[in-house]
Structure formats: C-alpha cells, structure tokens
Amino acid sequence: MLKTPLACLCLAALAAAASPLAAANAPVSDKPGDYRHAMPLSVSGKESVVQLRLPKDVYLHAGTADLRDLRLFDAQGNKLLFSLQEPAARAERSRRDLPVRLFAVQTAHPAGSNADMDIDVQRSGDGTLLSVSARSRPVAAASAIDTLVLDLGAPATSVAIDALRFALPAGVGSYSARVVLEASNDLKHWDTVGESDLSWLVNERGETLASDRMAFEARAFRYARLSWRQGKPLQFAAISAESPLDTAVAPAVERLVIQPKPGRFPNDHVYPAALAIPVQRIGLDLGEQNVVMPAQLGHYVELPDPQGGHKTSWQFEPVAAATFYQLMQGGKRRASGDIGITPAHQAEWVVRTDTVGAAAPALRLAWTPATLVFLANGKAPYRLAFGRTDTKPGASSLAQVAPGFTPADMVALESAVAGPMQTVKATADEGPGAADKAAAAARTRLLALWAALLAGVGVLSFMAWRLIRQMK
C-alpha cells in the first residue's frame, strides 16, 4: 500500500532536484527585447560590408567590459554577423611644392639642321647650376630656345618627385606643345622620365582651360631637361616640382570628463565611470586655479575578511602617478596634459592627492573606439543592442564577416550612421551599482540551486530509509 505514495514522493524529490538544473541548462533568450539599450543604424544599402565607429553611448551603457553584450539585429529580429576591430591609422596624402631654377639653352643653327650641339654648364661647389649655354655648328644668324634645363636643388635628391607644374609667361594666352622630360643627378647621364601634352585655351570671355601639369612615376633626381616634340619651345614663367607626402592620421579619440565625489579615505576623490571604457589616457582638469598637484590615479580593491566573516575592507590600488598643474605665467596659460596608461577598464576611478586647499579636480578619460564591421544582409533598418551582463560573446572573426578584404578595402568601407540611443528594457538594477547587484543575484541563484539539490538528496535518503524499514 505504501509503494504508490513512496513512488510519488521519490518522483517529486527527483523533480525538485532536477528543476534547478533544467533552469540552469535552459537556453538563454537572445532577442532584441532582452537588451536594455539600442541604437538604430542607417546605411545606404549599396554595399554588403559596412563599418561603424562605436559611439560613446555604447561604452557608457554596455553591460560588460569586453563588449560581449553587443548584438546587431535586422528589422525582423534576426541576428547579423559582425566583428569588432581595432581602428588603424589611415594614410592621408598631401603635396608640397619645390622651387625650380630654369636655364634656357639657346641654339643658333638653321631650321631643320642636324648639326651637333655642345652644352656648357657651370656649377657651384654644392652642384647648383650657375649658367647653361649651347654651341652648335655651323653657326647661323638667329638664336632660339631649344631646351630648358631645370635645377631642383639638393633637397630633391632625397625626396620623390612625381609631377611638374608649368606657368605661362606674361602676355601669352593660348599655347600647346608636347614635351619630353629627362632626369639626371650629374648632368652627364640622362634618363627619360615621361612625355606629356601641355595646353592652355582661352575663350572670348577671357576664361582659361589649362592642362598645365606633367605627371610621371615618382623618383628622386636633382636636374631635369625639358625638350619639345611638338610646338614652339617657350621660356616658361615658372616651373614647380611636386613631391607627395603620406601622413599617418591617428584614429579618432573619444573623451569623457567626470566630476568628483568623496572617496573612502581622506584625500581621495572618486569618479564613477563605465566598465566598458578601455581608458588609454587619463588626466585632471584643474579648472582656472593656479595649482600644482602631485597625484596617484587608481581604483579601490575589496579585501575579504581575514576572520572568514562578512566584513570586508577596501584598499587603494594605484595605476599611475604624475604631477598635474595649471599656472598663469607671463600672461600665458601653462597646463599639464593627459598621461598614457596601459588600457584599463574600471567602473570607478580614484585620485589620491595630498595637495591642501585645492578644489577637487575633474577627471579626463580618453580612449580609441573600436570599429564594428558588419554584414548588411538582413532587412533594414538595423538595430545595435547592448546593455546586458548575462550573455555570451556575440562578435565573429573578421574572416567570417569580410573574407578576403585587404586593409585598404577596410579603410574604404562605407560608414553606417547611428541614431540616438533608446532605452528598450528598464530593470531594477539600473544605476552605478548594477554590476554588483547582478553579481549578488547570480550568487543567490547559485545558493538556491544548491539548496534544492541538497533538499532532493535529503528526501531521497528519507525514502530509502523508509523502504529499508518496510523490507525488514
């Protein structure tokens, strides 16, 4: 008679023990509504792979330090592939002009004559051309410009030149010619650099249409020789050499200024920040006061009770130290800048200083935002969701998002535009202590799981004891 009740009690005990395990192993929901914040993203729709520099609000409201709670959804709630990349410095090309000295080589020989021409060149000790002249045989009665010799100066031997730009002399309107350029470093050995058409056209309104630039493969040379294939040789008013310059432009930097709060110890100032910010540079804003402030920057570390109780203590852990100042001297403002540190994530920063009488400074944080590269293959509009602590990483490798893309391809990617942040899900743990509350809730769930398991084991033990007594 007791078999049925005992079996029911056993099944109930097993269900009580298994239900926490089933809840722990149940798949975690991963939908747009499960994330606290979201941003709409707009793209042109012309490109498949798009990039986005993560906005500041993402770092201020993300739930994890490594941004594992980032998700990208399309209009139907489907997840899109994305990858987080460190932005690289991009190259920005500019040009500088080098002055050119012109020397006209005049010849005196009959038109159509094939007489040889000798060029006399006089140079100074540093190689600068002083004069250039030509002798030809037989001698004719008239002289005309045959060649222009250019001296680009000593700096040209150490930089690349890839173009020449020409200016017509005063009084010359329309002009066209085909010229050949040769280069040399010693005025003895010449290499052909390029050949180009030059033209200036003037209409009845006095407007000029000019093709006044001769481009060629970049190379370094000191001297050049310009001769004419077609057109009448001309003494140009000026010729300038163009040298390309590639300048590395650093990625954009985000900044955050935080006002102070009282610390746990005297002379400490606390600055609530965001755990997701990868702080790379840090500094103090001393305002308008004249002050010199040696300071340590760091964070608090919670120490467990050595007696094994629940009482904890706190310790200041320094990360960097520097002397910050704000002074007016000689009518000029002198102020300290930010200092570089190893990228660090802290929910709050602490400044410790012994300076007496100075107002608490504001804290400056600076970091380089990551670039989100995603595959825009879903239905627009897209939503970037974030703000959750209990989730797994959502980013993929770049090879899964943009396979075969070169660094140059990545720089040229179309940029998405992020809209204003929206609060999708408001929770009770919203606020500066959200991370601590979430950790406490996780510990509570773990304790409840173990309690249920122990209760199940106890019930099973009691049932076994009852069965043994009945069998006796």
Tab-separated table of C-alpha atoms in Angstrom:
chain	number	residue	atom	x	y	z
A	1	MET	CA	0.000	0.000	0.000
A	2	LEU	CA	2.872	2.346	0.599
A	3	LYS	CA	4.529	1.710	-2.735
A	4	THR	CA	2.440	4.243	-4.644
A	5	PRO	CA	2.883	7.104	-2.146
A	6	LEU	CA	6.595	6.330	-1.891
A	7	ALA	CA	6.967	6.347	-5.663
A	8	CYS	CA	5.163	9.682	-5.846
A	9	LEU	CA	7.414	11.140	-3.170
A	10	CYS	CA	10.517	9.881	-4.994
A	11	LEU	CA	9.364	11.399	-8.260
A	12	ALA	CA	8.613	14.693	-6.510
A	13	ALA	CA	12.067	14.701	-4.942
A	14	LEU	CA	13.729	13.986	-8.285
A	15	ALA	CA	11.696	16.755	-9.915
A	16	ALA	CA	12.700	19.187	-7.152
A	17	ALA	CA	16.364	18.309	-7.614
A	18	ALA	CA	16.228	18.390	-11.403
A	19	SER	CA	14.224	21.585	-11.868
A	20	PRO	CA	17.102	23.950	-10.872
A	21	LEU	CA	19.455	22.031	-13.158
A	22	ALA	CA	16.988	22.287	-16.022
A	23	ALA	CA	16.609	26.004	-15.397
A	24	ALA	CA	20.387	26.434	-15.333
A	25	ASN	CA	20.840	24.499	-18.579
A	26	ALA	CA	17.911	26.118	-20.397
A	27	PRO	CA	18.927	28.181	-23.441
A	28	VAL	CA	19.239	31.893	-22.678
A	29	SER	CA	16.925	34.144	-24.636
A	30	ASP	CA	18.773	36.346	-27.132
A	31	LYS	CA	16.231	38.712	-28.671
A	32	PRO	CA	16.185	42.490	-29.207
A	33	GLY	CA	13.915	42.964	-26.189
A	34	ASP	CA	16.413	41.220	-23.890
A	35	TYR	CA	18.845	44.141	-24.098
A	36	ARG	CA	18.476	47.328	-22.146
A	37	HIS	CA	19.576	49.807	-24.811
A	38	ALA	CA	19.541	50.016	-28.604
A	39	MET	CA	20.554	52.349	-31.418
A	40	PRO	CA	19.079	52.436	-34.923
A	41	LEU	CA	21.637	52.162	-37.732
A	42	SER	CA	21.091	53.520	-41.222
A	43	VAL	CA	23.077	52.552	-44.314
A	44	SER	CA	22.778	53.433	-47.975
A	45	GLY	CA	22.111	49.830	-48.948
A	46	LYS	CA	24.643	49.866	-51.780
A	47	GLU	CA	27.385	47.891	-50.001
A	48	SER	CA	27.327	44.450	-48.384
A	49	VAL	CA	30.009	45.072	-45.740
A	50	VAL	CA	29.665	48.257	-43.682
A	51	GLN	CA	31.586	49.742	-40.772
A	52	LEU	CA	30.604	51.802	-37.724
A	53	ARG	CA	32.800	53.598	-35.218
A	54	LEU	CA	31.213	52.680	-31.897
A	55	PRO	CA	29.512	55.735	-30.360
A	56	LYS	CA	30.339	56.930	-26.861
A	57	ASP	CA	26.923	55.839	-25.530
A	58	VAL	CA	27.789	52.211	-26.274
A	59	TYR	CA	30.762	52.375	-23.904
A	60	LEU	CA	28.777	54.264	-21.261
A	61	HIS	CA	25.877	51.791	-21.151
A	62	ALA	CA	27.312	48.406	-22.177
A	63	GLY	CA	26.951	45.720	-19.534
A	64	THR	CA	30.355	44.049	-19.955
A	65	ALA	CA	33.971	45.201	-20.107
A	66	ASP	CA	34.763	43.321	-23.338
A	67	LEU	CA	31.527	44.378	-25.108
A	68	ARG	CA	30.359	40.788	-25.308
A	69	ASP	CA	26.794	42.015	-24.916
A	70	LEU	CA	26.790	43.774	-28.299
A	71	ARG	CA	24.241	42.407	-30.752
A	72	LEU	CA	23.105	43.521	-34.202
A	73	PHE	CA	19.556	42.757	-35.336
A	74	ASP	CA	17.646	43.459	-38.523
A	75	ALA	CA	14.048	44.694	-38.722
A	76	GLN	CA	12.705	41.141	-38.256
A	77	GLY	CA	14.804	40.438	-35.147
A	78	ASN	CA	17.358	38.237	-36.911
A	79	LYS	CA	20.945	38.468	-35.678
A	80	LEU	CA	23.563	39.766	-38.135
A	81	LEU	CA	27.219	38.821	-38.269
A	82	PHE	CA	29.631	41.479	-37.044
A	83	SER	CA	33.251	41.792	-35.965
A	84	LEU	CA	34.960	44.251	-33.619
A	85	GLN	CA	38.252	45.631	-34.925
A	86	GLU	CA	40.859	47.985	-33.535
A	87	PRO	CA	40.970	51.024	-35.843
A	88	ALA	CA	44.232	51.505	-37.714
A	89	ALA	CA	45.902	54.772	-38.620
A	90	ARG	CA	44.989	55.829	-42.131
A	91	ALA	CA	47.339	57.447	-44.626
A	92	GLU	CA	46.480	60.937	-45.818
A	93	ARG	CA	48.256	62.112	-48.965
A	94	SER	CA	49.256	65.723	-49.461
A	95	ARG	CA	51.734	67.522	-51.696
A	96	ARG	CA	54.436	70.086	-51.284
A	97	ASP	CA	55.966	72.247	-53.973
A	98	LEU	CA	59.704	72.518	-54.527
A	99	PRO	CA	61.092	75.588	-56.303
A	100	VAL	CA	62.816	75.006	-59.641
A	101	ARG	CA	65.502	77.168	-61.241
A	102	LEU	CA	65.200	77.459	-65.029
A	103	PHE	CA	68.052	77.737	-67.548
A	104	ALA	CA	67.215	78.195	-71.207
A	105	VAL	CA	69.562	76.559	-73.711
A	106	GLN	CA	69.623	78.682	-76.858
A	107	THR	CA	70.953	77.376	-80.126
A	108	ALA	CA	71.981	79.146	-83.300
A	109	HIS	CA	71.566	76.813	-86.286
A	110	PRO	CA	69.429	76.796	-89.384
A	111	ALA	CA	65.966	75.382	-89.155
A	112	GLY	CA	65.987	71.682	-89.867
A	113	SER	CA	69.768	71.427	-89.379
A	114	ASN	CA	71.104	68.274	-87.752
A	115	ALA	CA	74.302	69.913	-86.513
A	116	ASP	CA	75.658	68.652	-83.202
A	117	MET	CA	75.095	70.805	-80.109
A	118	ASP	CA	77.541	71.227	-77.208
A	119	ILE	CA	76.177	72.349	-73.810
A	120	ASP	CA	78.435	74.289	-71.458
A	121	VAL	CA	77.394	74.028	-67.805
A	122	GLN	CA	78.838	75.977	-64.877
A	123	ARG	CA	78.080	74.773	-61.343
A	124	SER	CA	78.951	75.922	-57.830
A	125	GLY	CA	80.592	73.690	-55.254
A	126	ASP	CA	77.241	72.305	-53.999
A	127	GLY	CA	76.060	71.433	-57.509
A	128	THR	CA	73.825	74.459	-58.045
A	129	LEU	CA	73.632	75.491	-61.691
A	130	LEU	CA	75.107	78.904	-62.410
A	131	SER	CA	74.698	79.055	-66.193
A	132	VAL	CA	73.880	76.841	-69.163
A	133	SER	CA	74.806	77.661	-72.751
A	134	ALA	CA	74.946	75.788	-76.047
A	135	ARG	CA	77.246	75.792	-79.050
A	136	SER	CA	76.221	74.379	-82.395
A	137	ARG	CA	77.890	74.136	-85.761
A	138	PRO	CA	77.518	75.580	-88.343
A	139	VAL	CA	76.658	78.984	-86.861
A	140	ALA	CA	73.512	80.680	-88.130
A	141	ALA	CA	72.349	84.232	-87.805
A	142	ALA	CA	69.380	83.708	-85.407
A	143	SER	CA	69.152	82.158	-81.900
A	144	ALA	CA	66.136	80.369	-80.355
A	145	ILE	CA	65.333	78.357	-77.217
A	146	ASP	CA	65.876	74.684	-77.828
A	147	THR	CA	65.908	73.101	-74.333
A	148	LEU	CA	65.194	74.039	-70.726
A	149	VAL	CA	67.499	72.701	-68.011
A	150	LEU	CA	65.946	72.572	-64.523
A	151	ASP	CA	67.755	72.627	-61.184
A	152	LEU	CA	65.518	71.259	-58.415
A	153	GLY	CA	68.057	71.843	-55.637
A	154	ALA	CA	69.809	69.498	-53.247
A	155	PRO	CA	66.623	68.550	-51.250
A	156	ALA	CA	65.165	66.956	-54.377
A	157	THR	CA	67.754	64.156	-54.242
A	158	SER	CA	66.221	62.823	-51.002
A	159	VAL	CA	62.504	63.082	-51.848
A	160	ALA	CA	60.358	61.633	-54.607
A	161	ILE	CA	59.113	63.911	-57.378
A	162	ASP	CA	56.070	62.793	-59.360
A	163	ALA	CA	54.906	65.901	-61.254
A	164	LEU	CA	55.892	69.274	-62.686
A	165	ARG	CA	53.531	72.229	-62.949
A	166	PHE	CA	54.069	74.957	-65.569
A	167	ALA	CA	53.121	78.654	-65.655
A	168	LEU	CA	52.991	80.684	-68.874
A	169	PRO	CA	54.901	83.958	-69.160
A	170	ALA	CA	53.015	87.256	-69.147
A	171	GLY	CA	51.388	88.136	-72.426
A	172	VAL	CA	50.999	84.535	-73.605
A	173	GLY	CA	47.398	83.296	-73.738
A	174	SER	CA	46.797	80.138	-75.748
A	175	TYR	CA	49.640	77.674	-76.078
A	176	SER	CA	50.082	73.954	-76.737
A	177	ALA	CA	53.088	71.672	-77.003
A	178	ARG	CA	54.267	68.120	-76.441
A	179	VAL	CA	57.319	67.944	-74.199
A	180	VAL	CA	59.752	65.243	-73.087
A	181	LEU	CA	61.347	65.214	-69.629
A	182	GLU	CA	64.725	63.655	-68.840
A	183	ALA	CA	66.301	63.395	-65.384
A	184	SER	CA	69.876	63.316	-64.155
A	185	ASN	CA	71.909	63.651	-60.977
A	186	ASP	CA	75.201	64.641	-62.605
A	187	LEU	CA	74.196	66.436	-65.871
A	188	LYS	CA	76.029	63.728	-67.802
A	189	HIS	CA	73.754	60.688	-67.733
A	190	TRP	CA	70.114	61.315	-68.624
A	191	ASP	CA	67.087	59.023	-68.249
A	192	THR	CA	63.759	59.662	-69.919
A	193	VAL	CA	61.123	60.223	-67.230
A	194	GLY	CA	57.993	60.934	-69.222
A	195	GLU	CA	56.254	62.665	-72.088
A	196	SER	CA	53.144	64.843	-71.855
A	197	ASP	CA	50.921	67.317	-73.704
A	198	LEU	CA	50.618	70.835	-72.272
A	199	SER	CA	47.889	73.223	-73.387
A	200	TRP	CA	46.214	76.489	-72.450
A	201	LEU	CA	42.982	77.542	-74.184
A	202	VAL	CA	41.403	80.995	-73.785
A	203	ASN	CA	37.837	81.767	-74.936
A	204	GLU	CA	36.241	85.063	-75.903
A	205	ARG	CA	35.303	85.805	-72.267
A	206	GLY	CA	38.903	85.517	-71.153
A	207	GLU	CA	38.377	82.197	-69.383
A	208	THR	CA	41.280	79.761	-69.472
A	209	LEU	CA	41.164	75.981	-69.724
A	210	ALA	CA	44.607	74.651	-68.807
A	211	SER	CA	46.383	71.308	-68.799
A	212	ASP	CA	49.475	72.599	-67.062
A	213	ARG	CA	50.631	69.532	-65.118
A	214	MET	CA	53.014	66.793	-66.213
A	215	ALA	CA	52.782	63.630	-64.069
A	216	PHE	CA	55.191	60.692	-64.073
A	217	GLU	CA	56.359	57.838	-61.897
A	218	ALA	CA	57.775	59.155	-58.621
A	219	ARG	CA	61.549	59.259	-58.397
A	220	ALA	CA	64.317	61.400	-56.880
A	221	PHE	CA	66.561	63.499	-59.121
A	222	ARG	CA	68.479	66.770	-58.966
A	223	TYR	CA	68.400	68.004	-62.566
A	224	ALA	CA	65.912	67.729	-65.416
A	225	ARG	CA	65.973	68.529	-69.119
A	226	LEU	CA	62.849	69.588	-70.985
A	227	SER	CA	62.727	69.323	-74.776
A	228	TRP	CA	59.936	69.727	-77.325
A	229	ARG	CA	58.459	67.039	-79.573
A	230	GLN	CA	55.778	69.369	-80.945
A	231	GLY	CA	55.098	73.053	-80.592
A	232	LYS	CA	57.336	76.050	-80.243
A	233	PRO	CA	59.865	75.996	-77.361
A	234	LEU	CA	58.959	78.530	-74.708
A	235	GLN	CA	60.622	80.106	-71.694
A	236	PHE	CA	58.018	79.350	-69.004
A	237	ALA	CA	57.498	81.957	-66.301
A	238	ALA	CA	57.864	79.316	-63.567
A	239	ILE	CA	58.005	75.554	-63.087
A	240	SER	CA	57.361	73.899	-59.705
A	241	ALA	CA	58.092	70.306	-58.735
A	242	GLU	CA	55.517	68.367	-56.691
A	243	SER	CA	56.551	65.887	-54.016
A	244	PRO	CA	53.897	63.556	-52.500
A	245	LEU	CA	53.683	63.306	-48.712
A	246	ASP	CA	51.938	60.413	-46.932
A	247	THR	CA	50.979	61.377	-43.385
A	248	ALA	CA	49.623	58.836	-40.903
A	249	VAL	CA	46.392	60.119	-39.343
A	250	ALA	CA	45.626	58.618	-35.947
A	251	PRO	CA	42.138	57.163	-35.330
A	252	ALA	CA	39.531	59.390	-33.718
A	253	VAL	CA	39.570	59.556	-29.910
A	254	GLU	CA	36.584	59.763	-27.555
A	255	ARG	CA	36.808	61.783	-24.334
A	256	LEU	CA	34.814	61.883	-21.121
A	257	VAL	CA	35.006	64.392	-18.249
A	258	ILE	CA	33.769	63.146	-14.842
A	259	GLN	CA	33.054	65.261	-11.782
A	260	PRO	CA	34.404	64.072	-8.398
A	261	LYS	CA	32.699	62.513	-5.392
A	262	PRO	CA	34.111	61.930	-1.873
A	263	GLY	CA	36.295	58.829	-1.574
A	264	ARG	CA	36.518	56.125	1.082
A	265	PHE	CA	39.665	57.631	2.571
A	266	PRO	CA	40.783	61.220	3.263
A	267	ASN	CA	42.365	62.998	0.260
A	268	ASP	CA	40.622	60.563	-2.128
A	269	HIS	CA	38.266	61.595	-4.906
A	270	VAL	CA	36.070	59.002	-6.643
A	271	TYR	CA	34.891	59.254	-10.269
A	272	PRO	CA	32.084	56.910	-11.400
A	273	ALA	CA	32.912	55.724	-14.907
A	274	ALA	CA	31.792	52.844	-17.130
A	275	LEU	CA	33.357	49.400	-17.095
A	276	ALA	CA	33.377	49.080	-20.887
A	277	ILE	CA	35.621	52.126	-21.477
A	278	PRO	CA	39.170	50.981	-22.399
A	279	VAL	CA	40.922	54.002	-20.861
A	280	GLN	CA	44.189	54.754	-22.674
A	281	ARG	CA	44.917	58.295	-21.500
A	282	ILE	CA	43.937	59.984	-18.264
A	283	GLY	CA	44.331	63.491	-16.888
A	284	LEU	CA	42.988	66.055	-14.438
A	285	ASP	CA	41.068	69.230	-15.245
A	286	LEU	CA	42.126	71.728	-12.568
A	287	GLY	CA	39.855	74.496	-13.801
A	288	GLU	CA	41.073	78.095	-13.503
A	289	GLN	CA	43.031	77.713	-10.262
A	290	ASN	CA	46.795	78.151	-10.060
A	291	VAL	CA	47.905	74.891	-8.528
A	292	VAL	CA	50.489	72.125	-8.788
A	293	MET	CA	49.002	68.779	-7.766
A	294	PRO	CA	51.046	65.555	-7.470
A	295	ALA	CA	48.504	62.740	-7.616
A	296	GLN	CA	48.098	58.984	-7.832
A	297	LEU	CA	45.402	57.514	-10.076
A	298	GLY	CA	43.957	54.072	-9.494
A	299	HIS	CA	40.968	52.214	-8.088
A	300	TYR	CA	39.707	50.501	-4.934
A	301	VAL	CA	40.142	46.768	-4.333
A	302	GLU	CA	37.796	44.909	-1.987
A	303	LEU	CA	39.613	42.701	0.525
A	304	PRO	CA	37.903	39.700	2.178
A	305	ASP	CA	37.516	39.417	5.937
A	306	PRO	CA	40.616	37.600	7.299
A	307	GLN	CA	38.397	36.028	10.002
A	308	GLY	CA	36.127	34.486	7.389
A	309	GLY	CA	33.178	36.727	8.208
A	310	HIS	CA	31.137	39.032	6.029
A	311	LYS	CA	33.018	42.210	6.942
A	312	THR	CA	35.174	43.476	4.106
A	313	SER	CA	37.738	46.246	3.806
A	314	TRP	CA	38.993	48.361	0.918
A	315	GLN	CA	42.461	49.116	-0.395
A	316	PHE	CA	43.661	51.733	-2.882
A	317	GLU	CA	45.432	50.201	-5.894
A	318	PRO	CA	47.468	52.809	-7.861
A	319	VAL	CA	47.739	52.572	-11.641
A	320	ALA	CA	49.752	55.695	-12.478
A	321	ALA	CA	51.260	58.745	-10.801
A	322	ALA	CA	52.026	62.197	-12.207
A	323	THR	CA	52.225	65.869	-11.307
A	324	PHE	CA	49.371	67.896	-12.775
A	325	TYR	CA	49.451	71.678	-12.897
A	326	GLN	CA	47.546	74.753	-14.024
A	327	LEU	CA	49.543	78.010	-13.967
A	328	MET	CA	49.449	81.507	-15.416
A	329	GLN	CA	52.956	82.785	-16.055
A	330	GLY	CA	53.921	85.815	-18.118
A	331	GLY	CA	50.361	86.185	-19.334
A	332	LYS	CA	50.356	82.653	-20.731
A	333	ARG	CA	48.498	79.598	-19.514
A	334	ARG	CA	50.537	76.511	-18.744
A	335	ALA	CA	48.666	73.282	-18.094
A	336	SER	CA	49.559	69.608	-17.888
A	337	GLY	CA	48.245	67.197	-20.463
A	338	ASP	CA	46.959	63.653	-20.245
A	339	ILE	CA	49.257	60.741	-19.454
A	340	GLY	CA	49.213	57.410	-21.263
A	341	ILE	CA	48.449	54.225	-19.358
A	342	THR	CA	48.031	50.561	-20.198
A	343	PRO	CA	44.402	50.244	-21.389
A	344	ALA	CA	42.294	49.572	-18.301
A	345	HIS	CA	38.612	49.004	-17.524
A	346	GLN	CA	37.253	50.358	-14.242
A	347	ALA	CA	33.722	51.027	-13.041
A	348	GLU	CA	35.145	53.872	-10.972
A	349	TRP	CA	38.462	55.683	-10.773
A	350	VAL	CA	40.143	57.110	-7.679
A	351	VAL	CA	42.509	60.091	-7.468
A	352	ARG	CA	44.620	60.376	-4.316
A	353	THR	CA	46.427	63.649	-3.640
A	354	ASP	CA	47.936	65.426	-0.622
A	355	THR	CA	47.555	68.944	-2.048
A	356	VAL	CA	45.998	71.153	0.621
A	357	GLY	CA	43.463	73.856	-0.204
A	358	ALA	CA	42.915	72.901	-3.851
A	359	ALA	CA	39.443	72.177	-5.164
A	360	ALA	CA	38.710	68.636	-6.275
A	361	PRO	CA	39.619	68.349	-9.968
A	362	ALA	CA	37.548	66.794	-12.724
A	363	LEU	CA	38.851	63.614	-14.340
A	364	ARG	CA	39.511	63.312	-18.093
A	365	LEU	CA	39.378	59.897	-19.765
A	366	ALA	CA	40.338	59.239	-23.375
A	367	TRP	CA	40.110	56.091	-25.486
A	368	THR	CA	40.013	54.946	-29.106
A	369	PRO	CA	36.618	53.455	-30.025
A	370	ALA	CA	36.563	50.110	-31.783
A	371	THR	CA	35.200	49.710	-35.305
A	372	LEU	CA	32.200	47.437	-35.790
A	373	VAL	CA	32.292	45.738	-39.199
A	374	PHE	CA	29.044	44.000	-40.115
A	375	LEU	CA	27.341	42.228	-42.972
A	376	ALA	CA	24.281	44.234	-44.016
A	377	ASN	CA	22.404	41.253	-45.451
A	378	GLY	CA	19.207	41.461	-43.405
A	379	LYS	CA	16.166	43.649	-43.740
A	380	ALA	CA	16.732	47.287	-42.822
A	381	PRO	CA	16.519	49.190	-40.561
A	382	TYR	CA	19.140	47.633	-38.295
A	383	ARG	CA	19.424	47.907	-34.509
A	384	LEU	CA	22.561	47.781	-32.395
A	385	ALA	CA	21.562	46.348	-28.999
A	386	PHE	CA	23.637	46.369	-25.786
A	387	GLY	CA	23.301	46.614	-22.016
A	388	ARG	CA	23.232	43.099	-20.562
A	389	THR	CA	25.512	41.189	-18.198
A	390	ASP	CA	24.419	37.545	-18.591
A	391	THR	CA	25.329	36.799	-22.191
A	392	LYS	CA	27.988	35.161	-24.301
A	393	PRO	CA	30.236	36.971	-26.805
A	394	GLY	CA	28.375	37.862	-29.981
A	395	ALA	CA	31.219	39.031	-32.224
A	396	SER	CA	32.677	36.873	-35.003
A	397	SER	CA	36.087	36.869	-36.638
A	398	LEU	CA	36.730	39.290	-39.474
A	399	ALA	CA	37.236	36.361	-41.872
A	400	GLN	CA	33.592	35.373	-41.324
A	401	VAL	CA	32.269	38.876	-41.956
A	402	ALA	CA	34.572	40.258	-44.684
A	403	PRO	CA	36.537	37.340	-46.178
A	404	GLY	CA	39.366	38.328	-48.485
A	405	PHE	CA	39.226	42.039	-47.619
A	406	THR	CA	42.582	43.823	-47.540
A	407	PRO	CA	43.469	46.633	-45.096
A	408	ALA	CA	42.942	49.107	-47.936
A	409	ASP	CA	39.469	47.632	-48.520
A	410	MET	CA	38.658	48.027	-44.836
A	411	VAL	CA	39.613	51.714	-44.855
A	412	ALA	CA	37.342	52.332	-47.853
A	413	LEU	CA	34.259	50.691	-46.294
A	414	GLU	CA	31.042	52.650	-46.222
A	415	SER	CA	30.201	54.040	-42.770
A	416	ALA	CA	26.843	53.447	-41.131
A	417	VAL	CA	25.141	56.246	-39.193
A	418	ALA	CA	23.913	55.601	-35.646
A	419	GLY	CA	20.776	57.274	-34.351
A	420	PRO	CA	20.053	58.360	-30.764
A	421	MET	CA	20.194	55.742	-28.041
A	422	GLN	CA	16.880	54.263	-26.920
A	423	THR	CA	16.111	52.536	-23.610
A	424	VAL	CA	14.438	49.271	-24.513
A	425	LYS	CA	14.335	47.497	-21.146
A	426	ALA	CA	14.346	49.207	-17.744
A	427	THR	CA	15.411	46.979	-14.858
A	428	ALA	CA	15.505	47.418	-11.106
A	429	ASP	CA	19.274	47.267	-11.028
A	430	GLU	CA	19.691	50.345	-13.266
A	431	GLY	CA	22.365	52.617	-11.828
A	432	PRO	CA	26.028	52.754	-10.811
A	433	GLY	CA	25.741	49.551	-8.707
A	434	ALA	CA	24.130	47.452	-11.444
A	435	ALA	CA	27.155	45.168	-11.788
A	436	ASP	CA	27.274	44.464	-8.018
A	437	LYS	CA	23.536	43.796	-7.913
A	438	ALA	CA	23.752	41.423	-10.868
A	439	ALA	CA	26.615	39.530	-9.191
A	440	ALA	CA	24.606	39.276	-5.937
A	441	ALA	CA	21.597	37.966	-7.855
A	442	ALA	CA	23.777	35.344	-9.532
A	443	ARG	CA	25.126	34.220	-6.151
A	444	THR	CA	21.577	33.995	-4.799
A	445	ARG	CA	20.527	31.802	-7.710
A	446	LEU	CA	23.533	29.553	-7.160
A	447	LEU	CA	22.725	29.162	-3.455
A	448	ALA	CA	19.115	28.350	-4.323
A	449	LEU	CA	20.321	25.697	-6.758
A	450	TRP	CA	22.492	24.012	-4.134
A	451	ALA	CA	19.711	24.213	-1.554
A	452	ALA	CA	17.305	22.484	-3.952
A	453	LEU	CA	19.863	19.791	-4.712
A	454	LEU	CA	20.505	19.132	-1.017
A	455	ALA	CA	16.770	19.038	-0.340
A	456	GLY	CA	16.319	16.480	-3.096
A	457	VAL	CA	19.120	14.330	-1.739
A	458	GLY	CA	17.573	14.544	1.746
A	459	VAL	CA	14.163	13.454	0.506
A	460	LEU	CA	15.673	10.554	-1.431
A	461	SER	CA	17.637	9.468	1.657
A	462	PHE	CA	14.454	9.540	3.755
A	463	MET	CA	12.601	7.461	1.161
A	464	ALA	CA	15.376	4.900	1.074
A	465	TRP	CA	15.332	4.646	4.860
A	466	ARG	CA	11.553	4.082	4.831
A	467	LEU	CA	11.893	1.379	2.194
A	468	ILE	CA	14.571	-0.433	4.185
A	469	ARG	CA	12.349	-0.392	7.296
A	470	GLN	CA	9.412	-1.834	5.318
A	471	MET	CA	11.559	-4.569	3.845
A	472	LYS	CA	12.589	-5.588	7.368
